[in-house]
Amino acid sequence: MRKALTLLFCFIVTVSFTGCSFNNSKSEENLINTEAPESINSELEDNMEEIEIQITDSKISETENIIETTEKNNLSSLLPIEANKVLSAYINCKSPDSLLDCILPTAVANQARTENPLLGDFSFGFLGATCEDEKVLECTTIPREQAENIGEFWALALSMQGFLTDFTVCEGFDVVASAVFTIEDDFQKIKVKVTRRLFVLNVENDRWIIYSAVDDPVSDQWEFIS
């Protein structure tokens, strides 16, 4: 009888430990299964945030490049509308008469037509030649005082040719522009790319004009194109 009770007691103890071990194993497994999705989710969230940051940085960089390219390709848009018009007209001038309206205040231009022809070649490239690929390469605002000084110098140069000059420049832009001119005759066709630095000046109470009497070997270039 005692032996039977002893065996029963051993059986109960064995079953109890086995049950506890099984329950502990199940608990640990449940704990692992509970923690694993949270860890994976956290890692996925970190990866997604990193990807989003990379995409955002890429978009910002791409936008900055587009803006920079657009600015480079549309520097002429920095000029006031009338200033831009006179710059284009100046580059594309076909005759000495049309040139006068681009480089002289109204009163001086009229005087040059009727009384005192302007001496010198102040054209951008070649009068009458076909012009293409017109570009503004640089464009910066000139301080008012500097613009006024340039206007005074131009007025002095004109007065030395006998013109009655009484005008004031109130604002201006320092511009580097280029264009390709095609010169042709019965025997050949030549293309020349001209790059020049210009001052686009606003004559007070009159109009915009171009002053190009600048000797700048860096920006004033003539290049033959094959």
mmCIF file of N, CA and C in Angstrom, residues 6-20:
data_model
loop_
_atom_site.group_PDB
_atom_site.id
_atom_site.type_symbol
_atom_site.label_atom_id
_atom_site.label_comp_id
_atom_site.label_asym_id
_atom_site.label_seq_id
_atom_site.Cartn_x
_atom_site.Cartn_y
_atom_site.Cartn_z
ATOM 1 N N THR A 6 3.431 5.808 -2.806
ATOM 2 C CA THR A 6 4.690 6.464 -3.230
ATOM 3 C C THR A 6 4.727 6.635 -4.729
ATOM 4 N N LEU A 7 4.333 5.612 -5.462
ATOM 5 C CA LEU A 7 4.315 5.679 -6.934
ATOM 6 C C LEU A 7 3.310 6.721 -7.408
ATOM 7 N N LEU A 8 2.164 6.808 -6.737
ATOM 8 C CA LEU A 8 1.138 7.794 -7.108
ATOM 9 C C LEU A 8 1.645 9.210 -6.893
ATOM 10 N N PHE A 9 2.347 9.401 -5.756
ATOM 11 C CA PHE A 9 2.893 10.721 -5.452
ATOM 12 C C PHE A 9 3.926 11.127 -6.493
ATOM 13 N N CYS A 10 4.791 10.204 -6.871
ATOM 14 C CA CYS A 10 5.825 10.479 -7.894
ATOM 15 C C CYS A 10 5.169 10.834 -9.227
ATOM 16 N N PHE A 11 4.105 10.140 -9.546
ATOM 17 C CA PHE A 11 3.390 10.386 -10.816
ATOM 18 C C PHE A 11 2.795 11.790 -10.835
ATOM 19 N N ILE A 12 2.180 12.147 -9.663
ATOM 20 C CA ILE A 12 1.573 13.490 -9.587
ATOM 21 C C ILE A 12 2.617 14.584 -9.721
ATOM 22 N N VAL A 13 3.754 14.388 -9.041
ATOM 23 C CA VAL A 13 4.852 15.393 -9.106
ATOM 24 C C VAL A 13 5.377 15.507 -10.511
ATOM 25 N N THR A 14 5.547 14.368 -11.158
ATOM 26 C CA THR A 14 6.077 14.365 -12.540
ATOM 27 C C THR A 14 5.152 15.091 -13.491
ATOM 28 N N VAL A 15 3.851 14.802 -13.351
ATOM 29 C CA VAL A 15 2.853 15.451 -14.217
ATOM 30 C C VAL A 15 2.820 16.953 -13.968
ATOM 31 N N SER A 16 2.957 17.333 -12.708
ATOM 32 C CA SER A 16 2.921 18.766 -12.366
ATOM 33 C C SER A 16 4.082 19.512 -13.005
ATOM 34 N N PHE A 17 5.291 18.957 -12.865
ATOM 35 C CA PHE A 17 6.482 19.617 -13.472
ATOM 36 C C PHE A 17 6.390 19.656 -14.980
ATOM 37 N N THR A 18 5.868 18.586 -15.544
ATOM 38 C CA THR A 18 5.729 18.527 -17.003
ATOM 39 C C THR A 18 4.754 19.590 -17.477
ATOM 40 N N GLY A 19 3.671 19.736 -16.744
ATOM 41 C CA GLY A 19 2.669 20.758 -17.090
ATOM 42 C C GLY A 19 3.231 22.136 -16.978
ATOM 43 N N CYS A 20 3.992 22.387 -15.897
ATOM 44 C CA CYS A 20 4.607 23.714 -15.723
ATOM 45 C C CYS A 20 5.583 24.004 -16.827
#
